[in-house]
mmCIF file with all atom_site columns, C-alpha atoms in Angstrom:
data_model
loop_
_atom_site.group_PDB
_atom_site.id
_atom_site.type_symbol
_atom_site.label_atom_id
_atom_site.label_alt_id
_atom_site.label_comp_id
_atom_site.label_asym_id
_atom_site.label_entity_id
_atom_site.label_seq_id
_atom_site.pdbx_PDB_ins_code
_atom_site.Cartn_x
_atom_site.Cartn_y
_atom_site.Cartn_z
_atom_site.occupancy
_atom_site.B_iso_or_equiv
_atom_site.pdbx_formal_charge
_atom_site.auth_seq_id
_atom_site.auth_comp_id
_atom_site.auth_asym_id
_atom_site.auth_atom_id
_atom_site.pdbx_PDB_model_num
ATOM 1   C CA . MET A 1 1   ? 5.488   -10.903 -11.751 1.00 0.00 ? 18  MET A CA 1
ATOM 2   C CA . LEU A 1 2   ? 5.846   -9.145  -8.411  1.00 0.00 ? 19  LEU A CA 1
ATOM 3   C CA . PHE A 1 3   ? 8.954   -7.178  -8.053  1.00 0.00 ? 20  PHE A CA 1
ATOM 4   C CA . TRP A 1 4   ? 8.576   -5.533  -11.652 1.00 0.00 ? 21  TRP A CA 1
ATOM 5   C CA . PHE A 1 5   ? 5.127   -4.114  -11.072 1.00 0.00 ? 22  PHE A CA 1
ATOM 6   C CA . ILE A 1 6   ? 5.848   -2.865  -7.489  1.00 0.00 ? 23  ILE A CA 1
ATOM 7   C CA . ALA A 1 7   ? 9.382   -1.287  -8.285  1.00 0.00 ? 24  ALA A CA 1
ATOM 8   C CA . THR A 1 8   ? 8.083   0.375   -11.552 1.00 0.00 ? 25  THR A CA 1
ATOM 9   C CA . SER A 1 9   ? 4.762   1.717   -9.881  1.00 0.00 ? 26  SER A CA 1
ATOM 10  C CA . ILE A 1 10  ? 6.751   3.193   -6.812  1.00 0.00 ? 27  ILE A CA 1
ATOM 11  C CA . TRP A 1 11  ? 9.570   4.902   -8.865  1.00 0.00 ? 28  TRP A CA 1
ATOM 12  C CA . SER A 1 12  ? 7.092   6.088   -11.554 1.00 0.00 ? 29  SER A CA 1
ATOM 13  C CA . VAL A 1 13  ? 4.868   7.946   -8.955  1.00 0.00 ? 30  VAL A CA 1
ATOM 14  C CA . TRP A 1 14  ? 7.810   8.930   -6.899  1.00 0.00 ? 31  TRP A CA 1
ATOM 15  C CA . TYR A 1 15  ? 9.187   10.711  -10.184 1.00 0.00 ? 32  TYR A CA 1
ATOM 16  C CA . VAL A 1 16  ? 5.969   12.369  -11.098 1.00 0.00 ? 33  VAL A CA 1
ATOM 17  C CA . PHE A 1 17  ? 4.511   13.400  -7.797  1.00 0.00 ? 34  PHE A CA 1
ATOM 18  C CA . ARG A 1 18  ? 7.290   13.292  -5.263  1.00 0.00 ? 35  ARG A CA 1
ATOM 19  C CA . ASP A 1 19  ? 4.754   13.263  -2.663  1.00 0.00 ? 36  ASP A CA 1
ATOM 20  C CA . PRO A 1 20  ? 6.022   12.055  0.596   1.00 0.00 ? 37  PRO A CA 1
ATOM 21  C CA . LYS A 1 21  ? 2.519   11.702  2.039   1.00 0.00 ? 38  LYS A CA 1
ATOM 22  C CA . PHE A 1 22  ? 1.462   9.263   -0.728  1.00 0.00 ? 39  PHE A CA 1
ATOM 23  C CA . ASP A 1 23  ? 0.621   5.814   0.437   1.00 0.00 ? 40  ASP A CA 1
ATOM 24  C CA . TYR A 1 24  ? 3.186   3.898   -1.487  1.00 0.00 ? 41  TYR A CA 1
ATOM 25  C CA . ARG A 1 25  ? 2.263   0.475   0.388   1.00 0.00 ? 42  ARG A CA 1
ATOM 26  C CA . LEU A 1 26  ? -1.240  0.856   -1.187  1.00 0.00 ? 43  LEU A CA 1
ATOM 27  C CA . LEU A 1 27  ? 0.137   1.599   -4.663  1.00 0.00 ? 44  LEU A CA 1
ATOM 28  C CA . ALA A 1 28  ? 2.479   -1.511  -4.397  1.00 0.00 ? 45  ALA A CA 1
ATOM 29  C CA . ILE A 1 29  ? -0.647  -3.700  -3.578  1.00 0.00 ? 46  ILE A CA 1
ATOM 30  C CA . ALA A 1 30  ? -2.921  -2.084  -6.125  1.00 0.00 ? 47  ALA A CA 1
ATOM 31  C CA . SER A 1 31  ? -0.133  -2.466  -8.799  1.00 0.00 ? 48  SER A CA 1
ATOM 32  C CA . LEU A 1 32  ? -0.855  -6.359  -8.413  1.00 0.00 ? 49  LEU A CA 1
ATOM 33  C CA . ILE A 1 33  ? -4.583  -6.182  -8.647  1.00 0.00 ? 50  ILE A CA 1
ATOM 34  C CA . PRO A 1 34  ? -5.137  -6.791  -12.231 1.00 0.00 ? 51  PRO A CA 1
ATOM 35  C CA . ASP A 1 35  ? -3.196  -10.009 -12.502 1.00 0.00 ? 52  ASP A CA 1
ATOM 36  C CA . VAL A 1 36  ? -4.389  -11.187 -9.151  1.00 0.00 ? 53  VAL A CA 1
ATOM 37  C CA . LEU A 1 37  ? -8.127  -10.669 -9.695  1.00 0.00 ? 54  LEU A CA 1
ATOM 38  C CA . ASP A 1 38  ? -8.018  -11.462 -13.471 1.00 0.00 ? 55  ASP A CA 1
ATOM 39  C CA . GLY A 1 39  ? -6.095  -14.709 -12.344 1.00 0.00 ? 56  GLY A CA 1
ATOM 40  C CA . LEU A 1 40  ? -8.568  -15.498 -9.693  1.00 0.00 ? 57  LEU A CA 1
ATOM 41  C CA . VAL A 1 41  ? -11.497 -15.301 -12.178 1.00 0.00 ? 58  VAL A CA 1
ATOM 42  C CA . GLY A 1 42  ? -9.643  -17.705 -14.482 1.00 0.00 ? 59  GLY A CA 1
ATOM 43  C CA . LEU A 1 43  ? -8.411  -19.980 -11.925 1.00 0.00 ? 60  LEU A CA 1
ATOM 44  C CA . VAL A 1 44  ? -11.556 -20.346 -9.721  1.00 0.00 ? 61  VAL A CA 1
ATOM 45  C CA . GLY A 1 45  ? -13.789 -20.061 -12.742 1.00 0.00 ? 62  GLY A CA 1
ATOM 46  C CA . PHE A 1 46  ? -16.603 -17.506 -11.548 1.00 0.00 ? 63  PHE A CA 1
ATOM 47  C CA . VAL A 1 47  ? -18.944 -19.152 -14.231 1.00 0.00 ? 64  VAL A CA 1
ATOM 48  C CA . GLY A 1 48  ? -21.715 -16.812 -13.648 1.00 0.00 ? 65  GLY A CA 1
ATOM 49  C CA . PHE A 1 49  ? -19.713 -13.650 -13.869 1.00 0.00 ? 66  PHE A CA 1
ATOM 50  C CA . ALA A 1 50  ? -17.352 -15.170 -16.721 1.00 0.00 ? 67  ALA A CA 1
ATOM 51  C CA . GLY A 1 51  ? -20.454 -16.196 -18.692 1.00 0.00 ? 68  GLY A CA 1
ATOM 52  C CA . ILE A 1 52  ? -22.030 -12.837 -18.556 1.00 0.00 ? 69  ILE A CA 1
ATOM 53  C CA . ILE A 1 53  ? -19.076 -11.092 -19.975 1.00 0.00 ? 70  ILE A CA 1
ATOM 54  C CA . GLY A 1 54  ? -17.662 -14.106 -22.195 1.00 0.00 ? 71  GLY A CA 1
ATOM 55  C CA . PHE A 1 55  ? -14.561 -14.200 -19.991 1.00 0.00 ? 72  PHE A CA 1
ATOM 56  C CA . GLY A 1 56  ? -13.177 -17.544 -19.117 1.00 0.00 ? 73  GLY A CA 1
ATOM 57  C CA . GLY A 1 57  ? -9.787  -16.408 -17.511 1.00 0.00 ? 74  GLY A CA 1
ATOM 58  C CA . GLY A 1 58  ? -6.646  -14.637 -18.312 1.00 0.00 ? 75  GLY A CA 1
ATOM 59  C CA . ALA A 1 59  ? -6.450  -10.932 -19.290 1.00 0.00 ? 76  ALA A CA 1
ATOM 60  C CA . GLY A 1 60  ? -9.971  -9.736  -18.522 1.00 0.00 ? 77  GLY A CA 1
ATOM 61  C CA . PRO A 1 61  ? -11.948 -6.619  -16.982 1.00 0.00 ? 78  PRO A CA 1
ATOM 62  C CA . PHE A 1 62  ? -9.171  -5.710  -14.734 1.00 0.00 ? 79  PHE A CA 1
ATOM 63  C CA . HIS A 1 63  ? -6.724  -5.185  -17.531 1.00 0.00 ? 80  HIS A CA 1
ATOM 64  C CA . SER A 1 64  ? -9.277  -2.766  -19.044 1.00 0.00 ? 81  SER A CA 1
ATOM 65  C CA . VAL A 1 65  ? -8.406  1.054   -18.650 1.00 0.00 ? 82  VAL A CA 1
ATOM 66  C CA . VAL A 1 66  ? -12.121 1.374   -18.430 1.00 0.00 ? 83  VAL A CA 1
ATOM 67  C CA . THR A 1 67  ? -12.179 -0.769  -14.960 1.00 0.00 ? 84  THR A CA 1
ATOM 68  C CA . SER A 1 68  ? -9.197  1.644   -13.677 1.00 0.00 ? 85  SER A CA 1
ATOM 69  C CA . VAL A 1 69  ? -11.246 4.883   -14.359 1.00 0.00 ? 86  VAL A CA 1
ATOM 70  C CA . VAL A 1 70  ? -14.406 3.354   -12.972 1.00 0.00 ? 87  VAL A CA 1
ATOM 71  C CA . VAL A 1 71  ? -12.489 2.596   -9.760  1.00 0.00 ? 88  VAL A CA 1
ATOM 72  C CA . LEU A 1 72  ? -11.033 6.096   -9.885  1.00 0.00 ? 89  LEU A CA 1
ATOM 73  C CA . PHE A 1 73  ? -14.527 7.871   -10.345 1.00 0.00 ? 90  PHE A CA 1
ATOM 74  C CA . GLY A 1 74  ? -15.853 5.537   -7.277  1.00 0.00 ? 91  GLY A CA 1
ATOM 75  C CA . ILE A 1 75  ? -13.383 6.462   -5.086  1.00 0.00 ? 92  ILE A CA 1
ATOM 76  C CA . MET A 1 76  ? -13.785 10.339  -6.086  1.00 0.00 ? 93  MET A CA 1
ATOM 77  C CA . LEU A 1 77  ? -17.606 9.929   -5.291  1.00 0.00 ? 94  LEU A CA 1
ATOM 78  C CA . ALA A 1 78  ? -17.213 7.762   -2.225  1.00 0.00 ? 95  ALA A CA 1
ATOM 79  C CA . THR A 1 79  ? -14.654 10.176  -0.539  1.00 0.00 ? 96  THR A CA 1
ATOM 80  C CA . PHE A 1 80  ? -16.367 13.449  -1.520  1.00 0.00 ? 97  PHE A CA 1
ATOM 81  C CA . GLY A 1 81  ? -15.507 15.960  1.175   1.00 0.00 ? 98  GLY A CA 1
ATOM 82  C CA . ARG A 1 82  ? -13.104 13.749  2.973   1.00 0.00 ? 99  ARG A CA 1
ATOM 83  C CA . ARG A 1 83  ? -9.755  14.582  1.454   1.00 0.00 ? 100 ARG A CA 1
ATOM 84  C CA . PRO A 1 84  ? -7.405  12.639  3.718   1.00 0.00 ? 101 PRO A CA 1
ATOM 85  C CA . ILE A 1 85  ? -9.050  9.276   2.876   1.00 0.00 ? 102 ILE A CA 1
ATOM 86  C CA . ARG A 1 86  ? -9.474  10.329  -0.862  1.00 0.00 ? 103 ARG A CA 1
ATOM 87  C CA . GLN A 1 87  ? -5.598  11.021  -0.888  1.00 0.00 ? 104 GLN A CA 1
ATOM 88  C CA . ARG A 1 88  ? -4.925  7.638   0.498   1.00 0.00 ? 105 ARG A CA 1
ATOM 89  C CA . LEU A 1 89  ? -7.225  5.635   -1.703  1.00 0.00 ? 106 LEU A CA 1
ATOM 90  C CA . LEU A 1 90  ? -6.252  7.374   -4.830  1.00 0.00 ? 107 LEU A CA 1
ATOM 91  C CA . ALA A 1 91  ? -3.096  4.933   -4.913  1.00 0.00 ? 108 ALA A CA 1
ATOM 92  C CA . ILE A 1 92  ? -5.517  2.156   -5.782  1.00 0.00 ? 109 ILE A CA 1
ATOM 93  C CA . PRO A 1 93  ? -6.613  3.270   -9.342  1.00 0.00 ? 110 PRO A CA 1
ATOM 94  C CA . ILE A 1 94  ? -3.144  4.758   -9.800  1.00 0.00 ? 111 ILE A CA 1
ATOM 95  C CA . GLY A 1 95  ? -1.406  1.379   -8.851  1.00 0.00 ? 112 GLY A CA 1
ATOM 96  C CA . MET A 1 96  ? -3.806  -0.240  -11.397 1.00 0.00 ? 113 MET A CA 1
ATOM 97  C CA . PHE A 1 97  ? -2.958  2.338   -14.129 1.00 0.00 ? 114 PHE A CA 1
ATOM 98  C CA . MET A 1 98  ? 0.673   1.543   -13.591 1.00 0.00 ? 115 MET A CA 1
ATOM 99  C CA . HIS A 1 99  ? 0.241   -2.100  -13.869 1.00 0.00 ? 116 HIS A CA 1
ATOM 100 C CA . LEU A 1 100 ? -1.599  -1.652  -17.237 1.00 0.00 ? 117 LEU A CA 1
ATOM 101 C CA . ILE A 1 101 ? 1.295   0.401   -18.457 1.00 0.00 ? 118 ILE A CA 1
ATOM 102 C CA . PHE A 1 102 ? 4.057   -1.907  -17.392 1.00 0.00 ? 119 PHE A CA 1
ATOM 103 C CA . ASP A 1 103 ? 2.398   -4.896  -18.316 1.00 0.00 ? 120 ASP A CA 1
ATOM 104 C CA . GLY A 1 104 ? 1.801   -3.639  -21.967 1.00 0.00 ? 121 GLY A CA 1
ATOM 105 C CA . ALA A 1 105 ? -1.895  -4.246  -21.546 1.00 0.00 ? 122 ALA A CA 1
ATOM 106 C CA . PHE A 1 106 ? -2.517  -1.437  -24.098 1.00 0.00 ? 123 PHE A CA 1
ATOM 107 C CA . THR A 1 107 ? -1.130  -3.754  -26.675 1.00 0.00 ? 124 THR A CA 1
ATOM 108 C CA . ASP A 1 108 ? -4.479  -5.631  -26.944 1.00 0.00 ? 125 ASP A CA 1
ATOM 109 C CA . ALA A 1 109 ? -6.991  -2.944  -27.696 1.00 0.00 ? 126 ALA A CA 1
ATOM 110 C CA . LYS A 1 110 ? -10.001 -5.105  -27.496 1.00 0.00 ? 127 LYS A CA 1
ATOM 111 C CA . ILE A 1 111 ? -9.094  -5.960  -23.675 1.00 0.00 ? 128 ILE A CA 1
ATOM 112 C CA . PHE A 1 112 ? -7.762  -2.573  -22.968 1.00 0.00 ? 129 PHE A CA 1
ATOM 113 C CA . TRP A 1 113 ? -10.724 -0.775  -24.084 1.00 0.00 ? 130 TRP A CA 1
ATOM 114 C CA . TRP A 1 114 ? -13.458 -3.466  -22.737 1.00 0.00 ? 131 TRP A CA 1
ATOM 115 C CA . PRO A 1 115 ? -16.514 -2.981  -22.579 1.00 0.00 ? 132 PRO A CA 1
ATOM 116 C CA . LEU A 1 116 ? -16.296 -0.183  -24.994 1.00 0.00 ? 133 LEU A CA 1
ATOM 117 C CA . THR A 1 117 ? -15.258 -2.582  -27.746 1.00 0.00 ? 134 THR A CA 1
ATOM 118 C CA . GLY A 1 118 ? -17.910 -5.093  -26.847 1.00 0.00 ? 135 GLY A CA 1
ATOM 119 C CA . THR A 1 119 ? -18.663 -7.183  -23.848 1.00 0.00 ? 136 THR A CA 1
ATOM 120 C CA . ASN A 1 120 ? -17.028 -10.340 -25.217 1.00 0.00 ? 137 ASN A CA 1
ATOM 121 C CA . ILE A 1 121 ? -13.203 -10.560 -24.545 1.00 0.00 ? 138 ILE A CA 1
ATOM 122 C CA . PRO A 1 122 ? -11.644 -11.927 -27.685 1.00 0.00 ? 139 PRO A CA 1
ATOM 123 C CA . GLY A 1 123 ? -9.594  -15.331 -27.614 1.00 0.00 ? 140 GLY A CA 1
ATOM 124 C CA . THR A 1 124 ? -11.025 -16.509 -24.460 1.00 0.00 ? 141 THR A CA 1
ATOM 125 C CA . ASN A 1 125 ? -12.634 -19.742 -23.634 1.00 0.00 ? 142 ASN A CA 1
ATOM 126 C CA . ILE A 1 126 ? -13.396 -21.965 -20.539 1.00 0.00 ? 143 ILE A CA 1
ATOM 127 C CA . LEU A 1 127 ? -9.973  -22.709 -19.842 1.00 0.00 ? 144 LEU A CA 1
ATOM 128 C CA . GLY A 1 128 ? -8.925  -19.005 -20.288 1.00 0.00 ? 145 GLY A CA 1
ATOM 129 C CA . THR A 1 129 ? -5.910  -17.557 -22.135 1.00 0.00 ? 146 THR A CA 1
ATOM 130 C CA . PRO A 1 130 ? -2.948  -16.561 -20.261 1.00 0.00 ? 147 PRO A CA 1
ATOM 131 C CA . LEU A 1 131 ? -2.311  -13.160 -18.296 1.00 0.00 ? 148 LEU A CA 1
ATOM 132 C CA . PRO A 1 132 ? 0.063   -10.829 -20.447 1.00 0.00 ? 149 PRO A CA 1
ATOM 133 C CA . SER A 1 133 ? 2.433   -11.333 -17.397 1.00 0.00 ? 150 SER A CA 1
ATOM 134 C CA . LEU A 1 134 ? 2.349   -15.192 -18.264 1.00 0.00 ? 151 LEU A CA 1
ATOM 135 C CA . GLU A 1 135 ? 2.516   -14.816 -21.872 1.00 0.00 ? 152 GLU A CA 1
ATOM 136 C CA . ARG A 1 136 ? 5.874   -13.237 -21.790 1.00 0.00 ? 153 ARG A CA 1
ATOM 137 C CA . GLY A 1 137 ? 7.291   -16.524 -20.641 1.00 0.00 ? 154 GLY A CA 1
ATOM 138 C CA . ILE A 1 138 ? 10.972  -16.457 -20.032 1.00 0.00 ? 155 ILE A CA 1
ATOM 139 C CA . TRP A 1 139 ? 11.050  -12.672 -20.450 1.00 0.00 ? 156 TRP A CA 1
ATOM 140 C CA . ASN A 1 140 ? 9.659   -12.378 -17.192 1.00 0.00 ? 157 ASN A CA 1
ATOM 141 C CA . ILE A 1 141 ? 12.952  -13.223 -15.646 1.00 0.00 ? 158 ILE A CA 1
ATOM 142 C CA . PRO A 1 142 ? 15.015  -10.281 -16.532 1.00 0.00 ? 159 PRO A CA 1
ATOM 143 C CA . LEU A 1 143 ? 12.072  -7.932  -15.725 1.00 0.00 ? 160 LEU A CA 1
ATOM 144 C CA . GLU A 1 144 ? 11.840  -9.452  -12.258 1.00 0.00 ? 161 GLU A CA 1
ATOM 145 C CA . ILE A 1 145 ? 15.543  -9.219  -11.803 1.00 0.00 ? 162 ILE A CA 1
ATOM 146 C CA . ILE A 1 146 ? 15.415  -5.445  -13.044 1.00 0.00 ? 163 ILE A CA 1
ATOM 147 C CA . GLY A 1 147 ? 12.255  -4.940  -10.562 1.00 0.00 ? 164 GLY A CA 1
ATOM 148 C CA . GLY A 1 148 ? 14.270  -6.640  -7.689  1.00 0.00 ? 165 GLY A CA 1
ATOM 149 C CA . PHE A 1 149 ? 17.317  -4.168  -8.248  1.00 0.00 ? 166 PHE A CA 1
ATOM 150 C CA . ALA A 1 150 ? 14.874  -1.210  -8.574  1.00 0.00 ? 167 ALA A CA 1
ATOM 151 C CA . LEU A 1 151 ? 13.607  -2.212  -5.094  1.00 0.00 ? 168 LEU A CA 1
ATOM 152 C CA . ILE A 1 152 ? 17.004  -2.577  -3.513  1.00 0.00 ? 169 ILE A CA 1
ATOM 153 C CA . ILE A 1 153 ? 17.866  1.041   -5.005  1.00 0.00 ? 170 ILE A CA 1
ATOM 154 C CA . ALA A 1 154 ? 14.549  2.266   -3.431  1.00 0.00 ? 171 ALA A CA 1
ATOM 155 C CA . TRP A 1 155 ? 15.596  0.830   -0.226  1.00 0.00 ? 172 TRP A CA 1
ATOM 156 C CA . ARG A 1 156 ? 18.764  2.800   -0.275  1.00 0.00 ? 173 ARG A CA 1
ATOM 157 C CA . TYR A 1 157 ? 17.382  5.979   -1.863  1.00 0.00 ? 174 TYR A CA 1
ATOM 158 C CA . PHE A 1 158 ? 14.696  6.399   0.627   1.00 0.00 ? 175 PHE A CA 1
ATOM 159 C CA . SER A 1 159 ? 17.084  5.095   3.503   1.00 0.00 ? 176 SER A CA 1
ATOM 160 C CA . LEU A 1 160 ? 14.618  2.526   4.739   1.00 0.00 ? 177 LEU A CA 1
ATOM 161 C CA . SER A 1 161 ? 17.636  0.826   6.533   1.00 0.00 ? 178 SER A CA 1
ATOM 162 C CA . ASP A 1 162 ? 16.722  3.655   9.318   1.00 0.00 ? 179 ASP A CA 1
ATOM 163 C CA . ALA A 1 163 ? 14.234  2.414   11.823  1.00 0.00 ? 180 ALA A CA 1
ATOM 164 C CA . SER A 1 164 ? 11.995  5.619   11.773  1.00 0.00 ? 181 SER A CA 1
ATOM 165 C CA . ARG A 1 165 ? 11.829  5.670   7.983   1.00 0.00 ? 182 ARG A CA 1
ATOM 166 C CA . ARG A 1 166 ? 11.007  2.175   7.820   1.00 0.00 ? 183 ARG A CA 1
ATOM 167 C CA . ARG A 1 167 ? 8.185   2.236   10.669  1.00 0.00 ? 184 ARG A CA 1
ATOM 168 C CA . LEU A 1 168 ? 6.779   5.182   8.614   1.00 0.00 ? 185 LEU A CA 1
ATOM 169 C CA . PHE A 1 169 ? 6.805   3.409   5.421   1.00 0.00 ? 186 PHE A CA 1
ATOM 170 C CA . LEU A 1 170 ? 5.372   0.089   7.074   1.00 0.00 ? 187 LEU A CA 1
ATOM 171 C CA . GLY A 1 171 ? 2.713   2.148   9.290   1.00 0.00 ? 188 GLY A CA 1
ATOM 172 C CA . LYS A 1 172 ? 1.713   5.034   6.908   1.00 0.00 ? 189 LYS A CA 1
ATOM 173 C CA . GLY A 1 173 ? 2.993   4.046   3.472   1.00 0.00 ? 190 GLY A CA 1
ATOM 174 C CA . LYS A 1 174 ? 5.001   7.212   3.280   1.00 0.00 ? 191 LYS A CA 1
ATOM 175 C CA . LEU A 1 175 ? 8.519   7.484   1.645   1.00 0.00 ? 192 LEU A CA 1
ATOM 176 C CA . SER A 1 176 ? 10.893  10.384  2.193   1.00 0.00 ? 193 SER A CA 1
ATOM 177 C CA . ARG A 1 177 ? 14.049  11.838  0.803   1.00 0.00 ? 194 ARG A CA 1
ATOM 178 C CA . ASP A 1 178 ? 14.424  14.300  3.728   1.00 0.00 ? 195 ASP A CA 1
ATOM 179 C CA . LYS A 1 179 ? 18.013  14.524  5.213   1.00 0.00 ? 196 LYS A CA 1
ATOM 180 C CA . LEU A 1 180 ? 18.589  12.327  8.285   1.00 0.00 ? 197 LEU A CA 1
ATOM 181 C CA . ARG A 1 181 ? 19.836  14.076  11.472  1.00 0.00 ? 198 ARG A CA 1
ATOM 182 C CA . ASP A 1 182 ? 21.910  11.790  13.624  1.00 0.00 ? 199 ASP A CA 1
ATOM 183 C CA . GLY A 1 183 ? 20.685  8.962   11.737  1.00 0.00 ? 200 GLY A CA 1
ATOM 184 C CA . LYS A 1 184 ? 16.897  9.895   11.975  1.00 0.00 ? 201 LYS A CA 1
ATOM 185 C CA . LEU A 1 185 ? 14.349  12.020  10.526  1.00 0.00 ? 202 LEU A CA 1
ATOM 186 C CA . SER A 1 186 ? 14.033  15.396  12.439  1.00 0.00 ? 203 SER A CA 1
ATOM 187 C CA . ASP A 1 187 ? 11.125  15.255  15.113  1.00 0.00 ? 204 ASP A CA 1
ATOM 188 C CA . THR A 1 188 ? 9.088   18.113  13.278  1.00 0.00 ? 205 THR A CA 1
ATOM 189 C CA . LYS A 1 189 ? 9.414   16.260  9.928   1.00 0.00 ? 206 LYS A CA 1
ATOM 190 C CA . LEU A 1 190 ? 8.621   13.016  11.359  1.00 0.00 ? 207 LEU A CA 1
ATOM 191 C CA . HIS A 1 191 ? 5.619   14.581  13.219  1.00 0.00 ? 208 HIS A CA 1
ATOM 192 C CA . ASP A 1 192 ? 4.237   16.380  10.091  1.00 0.00 ? 209 ASP A CA 1
ATOM 193 C CA . MET A 1 193 ? 4.318   13.147  8.095   1.00 0.00 ? 210 MET A CA 1
ATOM 194 C CA . THR A 1 194 ? 2.836   10.933  10.889  1.00 0.00 ? 211 THR A CA 1
ATOM 195 C CA . VAL A 1 195 ? -0.254  13.401  11.488  1.00 0.00 ? 212 VAL A CA 1
ATOM 196 C CA . ASN A 1 196 ? -1.376  13.353  7.798   1.00 0.00 ? 213 ASN A CA 1
#
């Protein structure tokens, strides 16, 4: 699962915040963190780490809302008094939260609230259990198709075919709906967005 999490995260955050200065690149990457990191733990089998928490792979600590909250508080404390970097890094826990929502992680309370419900993650063994993304099986196909279409719509909605907008997104992670003048963002608007 790739397109589903990236598209749903970008569209959800844009709909709620409509912040053209938000780092949507970091959000997109962070929306994949729970599956990537829990998947790596299961794949590589960090025996020491897995043994401590009773986790052998599959949905684990990064599919817990507690982990996302800890990351959020860690960023808030680490960036105290440094607002620009804080604003950028807040995309990480927000992306992780978005993953939990659109993965349906909340349907398994033991994992969602880990470690508040105990340190052992139920149903896991040394071979691991599948991630929620993998448990859906064939249902991932329509979700990925929907995600792909949503990304195509985002490309058009944010006019990313325009080179200046695309550079702004790739360089700073910013998306804007401001009107294009002569096929480009106005110089003032472009300057305001690149400075911050």
